[in-house]
Short mmCIF file of C-alpha atoms in Angstrom, two decimals:
data_model
loop_
_atom_site.label_atom_id
_atom_site.label_comp_id
_atom_site.label_asym_id
_atom_site.label_seq_id
_atom_site.Cartn_x
_atom_site.Cartn_y
_atom_site.Cartn_z
CA MET A 1 0.00 0.00 0.00
CA THR A 2 1.41 3.34 -1.00
CA GLU A 3 0.22 6.59 0.58
CA THR A 4 0.58 9.73 -1.48
CA LYS A 5 0.16 13.13 0.26
CA GLN A 6 -0.23 16.18 -1.96
CA HIS A 7 -0.08 19.79 -0.76
CA ALA A 8 -1.90 22.52 -2.65
CA ARG A 9 -2.62 26.17 -2.06
CA LYS A 10 -6.11 27.51 -1.98
CA TRP A 11 -7.74 30.83 -1.19
CA GLN A 12 -8.75 31.18 2.43
CA LEU A 13 -10.17 34.51 3.59
CA ASN A 14 -8.34 36.06 6.53
CA TRP A 15 -10.74 38.48 8.13
CA ARG A 16 -8.12 40.28 10.20
CA LEU A 17 -5.96 40.81 7.15
CA MET A 18 -8.94 42.02 5.12
CA VAL A 19 -9.91 44.53 7.80
CA PHE A 20 -6.34 45.85 7.94
CA THR A 21 -6.11 46.11 4.15
CA GLY A 22 -9.56 47.64 3.85
CA ALA A 23 -8.61 50.34 6.34
CA PHE A 24 -5.23 51.32 4.92
CA LEU A 25 -5.60 50.74 1.17
CA PRO A 26 -8.14 53.58 0.62
CA LEU A 27 -5.97 55.83 2.78
CA LEU A 28 -2.86 55.18 0.69
CA ILE A 29 -4.74 55.66 -2.58
CA GLY A 30 -6.34 58.84 -1.24
CA LEU A 31 -2.97 60.27 -0.26
CA GLY A 32 -1.61 59.50 -3.71
CA ILE A 33 -4.54 61.23 -5.41
CA TRP A 34 -4.19 64.21 -3.08
CA GLN A 35 -0.52 64.60 -4.02
CA LEU A 36 -1.42 64.44 -7.72
CA ASN A 37 -3.98 67.20 -7.17
CA ARG A 38 -1.40 69.29 -5.32
CA ALA A 39 1.06 68.83 -8.20
CA ALA A 40 -1.57 69.97 -10.69
CA GLU A 41 -2.36 73.03 -8.56
CA LYS A 42 1.33 73.95 -8.31
CA GLN A 43 1.74 73.61 -12.07
CA VAL A 44 -1.22 75.89 -12.72
CA LEU A 45 0.16 78.47 -10.27
CA ILE A 46 3.61 78.38 -11.88
CA GLU A 47 2.16 78.88 -15.35
CA GLN A 48 -0.11 81.66 -14.06
CA TRP A 49 2.76 83.45 -12.32
CA GLN A 50 5.00 83.20 -15.37
CA GLN A 51 2.30 84.63 -17.62
CA GLU A 52 1.08 87.36 -15.30
CA ALA A 53 4.59 88.44 -14.30
CA GLN A 54 5.06 89.79 -17.80
CA ASN A 55 4.13 93.42 -18.43
CA LEU A 56 1.60 93.75 -15.60
CA ASP A 57 1.74 97.01 -13.70
CA TRP A 58 0.92 97.14 -10.00
CA PRO A 59 -2.80 98.06 -10.27
CA GLU A 60 -3.34 95.13 -12.67
CA GLN A 61 -1.48 92.81 -10.29
CA VAL A 62 -3.81 93.82 -7.46
CA ALA A 63 -6.89 93.37 -9.64
CA SER A 64 -5.80 89.92 -10.91
CA GLY A 65 -5.27 88.50 -7.43
CA LEU A 66 -2.34 88.51 -5.03
CA ASP A 67 -1.35 84.85 -4.73
CA ASN A 68 1.58 83.99 -2.51
CA GLY A 69 4.81 83.45 -4.41
CA ARG A 70 3.84 85.33 -7.54
CA PRO A 71 6.68 87.51 -8.88
CA VAL A 72 6.00 91.23 -9.05
CA THR A 73 7.76 94.39 -10.25
CA ILE A 74 6.80 97.74 -8.78
CA THR A 75 8.06 101.33 -9.17
CA GLY A 76 7.64 104.02 -6.53
CA LEU A 77 9.00 105.57 -3.34
CA PHE A 78 9.65 104.26 0.16
CA GLY A 79 7.66 105.82 2.96
CA GLU A 80 8.96 106.78 6.39
CA ARG A 81 7.12 104.12 8.41
CA SER A 82 8.86 100.84 9.11
CA TRP A 83 8.07 97.86 11.34
CA LEU A 84 10.73 95.64 12.87
CA LEU A 85 9.62 92.02 13.18
CA ASP A 86 11.21 90.81 16.39
CA ASN A 87 12.82 87.42 17.14
CA ARG A 88 14.10 86.76 13.63
CA THR A 89 17.43 84.98 13.74
CA ARG A 90 20.01 84.21 11.04
CA ASP A 91 22.99 81.94 11.68
CA GLY A 92 22.21 82.05 15.40
CA ILE A 93 22.27 85.86 15.50
CA ALA A 94 19.25 87.77 16.82
CA GLY A 95 17.75 90.38 14.57
CA TYR A 96 14.71 91.81 12.83
CA GLU A 97 12.98 91.65 9.48
CA VAL A 98 12.30 95.16 8.22
CA LEU A 99 8.91 95.99 6.68
CA THR A 100 8.58 99.45 5.16
CA ALA A 101 5.63 101.17 3.51
CA PHE A 102 6.13 101.64 -0.24
CA TYR A 103 4.09 104.03 -2.40
CA PRO A 104 3.93 103.04 -6.08
CA LEU A 105 3.56 105.64 -8.81
CA GLN A 106 0.26 103.89 -9.60
CA GLY A 107 -1.98 101.79 -7.40
CA PRO A 108 -2.26 101.28 -3.64
CA ALA A 109 0.56 101.40 -1.14
CA VAL A 110 2.13 98.09 -0.10
CA LEU A 111 4.46 96.86 2.60
CA VAL A 112 7.89 95.71 1.41
CA ASN A 113 9.89 93.22 3.44
CA ARG A 114 13.42 94.52 2.96
CA GLY A 115 15.10 91.54 4.62
CA TRP A 116 16.93 90.78 7.85
CA VAL A 117 19.14 93.09 9.88
CA ALA A 118 21.12 92.27 13.03
CA ALA A 119 19.85 93.64 16.35
CA PRO A 120 21.97 96.00 18.47
CA ARG A 121 23.56 94.60 21.61
CA THR A 122 20.89 95.99 23.95
CA ARG A 123 17.09 95.82 23.71
CA ASP A 124 16.70 99.54 24.39
CA ARG A 125 18.28 100.30 21.03
CA LEU A 126 16.85 99.67 17.57
CA PRO A 127 18.73 99.38 14.27
CA VAL A 128 18.74 102.37 11.93
CA VAL A 129 16.55 101.35 8.97
CA SER A 130 15.90 104.62 7.17
CA PRO A 131 14.95 103.80 3.55
CA PRO A 132 16.75 105.39 0.59
CA LYS A 133 15.26 108.49 -1.02
CA GLY A 134 14.10 108.56 -4.60
CA VAL A 135 12.06 106.56 -7.09
CA PHE A 136 13.06 102.91 -7.32
CA LYS A 137 12.04 99.86 -9.30
CA LEU A 138 11.74 96.83 -7.04
CA THR A 139 11.30 93.16 -7.86
CA GLY A 140 10.15 90.53 -5.44
CA ARG A 141 7.48 87.97 -4.63
CA LEU A 142 4.14 88.32 -2.95
CA SER A 143 3.86 86.96 0.56
CA SER A 144 1.41 86.85 3.46
CA TYR A 145 1.38 89.30 6.33
CA PRO A 146 3.33 88.02 9.35
CA GLU A 147 0.34 86.93 11.40
CA PRO A 148 0.79 86.25 15.14
CA PRO A 149 0.98 82.63 16.29
CA LEU A 150 -2.07 81.11 17.93
CA LEU A 151 -2.68 82.21 21.53
CA SER A 152 0.19 84.71 21.45
CA GLY A 153 -0.03 88.01 23.22
CA GLU A 154 -0.52 91.28 21.36
CA SER A 155 2.50 93.40 20.57
CA ALA A 156 2.89 96.61 22.51
CA VAL A 157 2.02 99.60 20.34
CA SER A 158 4.51 102.44 20.16
CA ASP A 159 4.07 105.91 18.75
CA SER A 160 7.65 106.11 17.50
CA TRP A 161 9.15 104.79 14.29
CA PRO A 162 10.52 102.31 13.48
CA ARG A 163 8.09 100.21 15.49
CA ARG A 164 9.11 96.88 17.02
CA VAL A 165 6.41 94.20 16.71
CA GLN A 166 6.13 90.45 17.21
CA ALA A 167 3.74 90.15 14.25
CA LEU A 168 1.93 92.44 11.84
CA PRO A 169 -1.55 91.40 10.70
CA GLY A 170 -2.96 93.26 7.73
CA ASP A 171 -5.72 95.02 9.69
CA VAL A 172 -3.15 96.36 12.18
CA ALA A 173 -0.89 97.69 9.42
CA ARG A 174 -3.87 99.40 7.73
CA GLU A 175 -4.44 101.50 10.84
CA ASP A 176 -1.22 103.33 9.96
CA VAL A 177 -1.21 102.91 6.18
CA PRO A 178 -4.82 102.79 4.89
CA GLY A 179 -5.63 100.91 1.71
CA LEU A 180 -2.95 98.23 1.94
CA PRO A 181 -3.73 95.18 -0.24
CA SER A 182 -4.01 91.59 1.00
CA ALA A 183 -0.32 90.75 0.55
CA ILE A 184 3.13 92.17 1.11
CA ILE A 185 6.21 92.03 -1.14
CA ARG A 186 9.44 90.27 -0.23
CA LEU A 187 12.40 91.68 -2.10
CA SER A 188 13.99 89.14 -4.43
CA GLY A 189 17.58 89.74 -3.32
CA SER A 190 19.96 91.78 -1.21
CA GLU A 191 21.02 93.83 -4.23
CA GLN A 192 17.59 95.47 -4.41
CA PRO A 193 17.32 99.18 -3.46
CA GLY A 194 16.86 99.53 0.28
CA ALA A 195 17.38 95.81 0.90
CA TYR A 196 19.15 94.21 3.82
CA ARG A 197 19.76 90.47 3.96
CA ALA A 198 16.97 89.30 1.65
CA ASP A 199 18.10 85.74 0.98
CA TRP A 200 14.76 84.01 1.33
CA GLU A 201 14.63 80.24 1.08
CA PRO A 202 12.90 79.15 -2.14
CA ASP A 203 9.77 77.00 -2.13
CA LEU A 204 11.16 73.56 -3.00
CA MET A 205 7.77 71.89 -3.11
CA GLY A 206 7.30 72.10 -6.85
CA PRO A 207 5.10 69.78 -8.93
CA GLN A 208 7.83 67.14 -9.31
CA THR A 209 8.10 66.78 -5.53
CA HIS A 210 4.37 66.11 -5.25
CA TYR A 211 4.56 63.59 -8.11
CA GLY A 212 7.34 61.79 -6.22
CA TYR A 213 5.22 61.59 -3.07
CA ALA A 214 2.24 60.34 -5.09
CA THR A 215 4.40 57.57 -6.59
CA GLN A 216 5.46 56.49 -3.10
CA TRP A 217 1.88 56.31 -1.81
CA PHE A 218 0.67 54.34 -4.85
CA ALA A 219 3.66 51.98 -4.56
CA LEU A 220 2.78 51.28 -0.92
CA ALA A 221 -0.82 50.59 -1.97
CA VAL A 222 0.39 48.06 -4.58
CA VAL A 223 2.71 46.37 -2.09
CA LEU A 224 -0.07 46.13 0.50
CA THR A 225 -2.42 44.58 -2.07
CA ILE A 226 0.17 42.01 -3.19
CA LEU A 227 1.05 41.01 0.37
CA SER A 228 -2.61 40.66 1.26
CA VAL A 229 -3.27 38.36 -1.71
CA VAL A 230 -0.17 36.25 -1.11
CA ALA A 231 -0.87 35.90 2.61
CA SER A 232 -4.43 34.71 1.89
CA TYR A 233 -3.20 31.62 0.03
CA ARG A 234 -2.43 28.84 2.45
CA LYS A 235 -1.18 25.31 2.05
CA THR A 236 -3.77 22.67 2.67
CA GLY A 237 -3.12 18.96 2.71
CA THR A 238 -5.12 16.44 0.69
CA ASN A 239 -4.59 12.78 1.24
CA ASN A 240 -4.96 10.48 -1.73
CA ASP A 241 -4.67 6.90 -0.62
CA ASN A 242 -3.84 4.57 -3.45
CA ASP A 243 -3.82 0.98 -2.40
CA ASN A 244 -1.72 -1.13 -4.65
CA GLY A 245 -1.96 -4.84 -3.87
#
């Protein structure tokens, strides 16, 4: 008598594994789709900025929308009022970012972030930040007002200029310079007229970065699916008894 034992694999549902996969697979796919949407949005913004940065004067820029990061060119004069944003450090050195009112030849006034300047040794002294006189052509990028962090205290208001502040919301700035638009301008470099250290870090999250993240999320979804299918196949034994006399 010869006994032959054969092992085969068959599908056997693993409920725990299915629950785990069902919970995480839609999440991974959703994150991948979200990154694709973010990449598409960034691409649209880049194309819009490149198109609208050409030959648009300041009033047209304001009318077309002031999206963060959009390049802008503006011609006008610096005003006398400047705000010093406190607690801004560079290379471990305490200092301020200098925001000064700027009055274009056409269109509304706007605040210009002229960059970072080191603080004097003592808190009772402020840096001298008088802007240059004359008509200048500035280039930069639109940015948000420096809003205060959540639950932070209000900055003490001073009657003297320049004024040291912890933050500068738009509605506060408009109390001193009426008609300011919904964005400020960061100078594009330290060589700009009236600039200090204006070496802003670029936005590295371009469309390609989002595409890379989307690929990672979709790859994880594929791996999870494959592992779930493979783990659901189990070996089962079938006994075939062949009696040979």
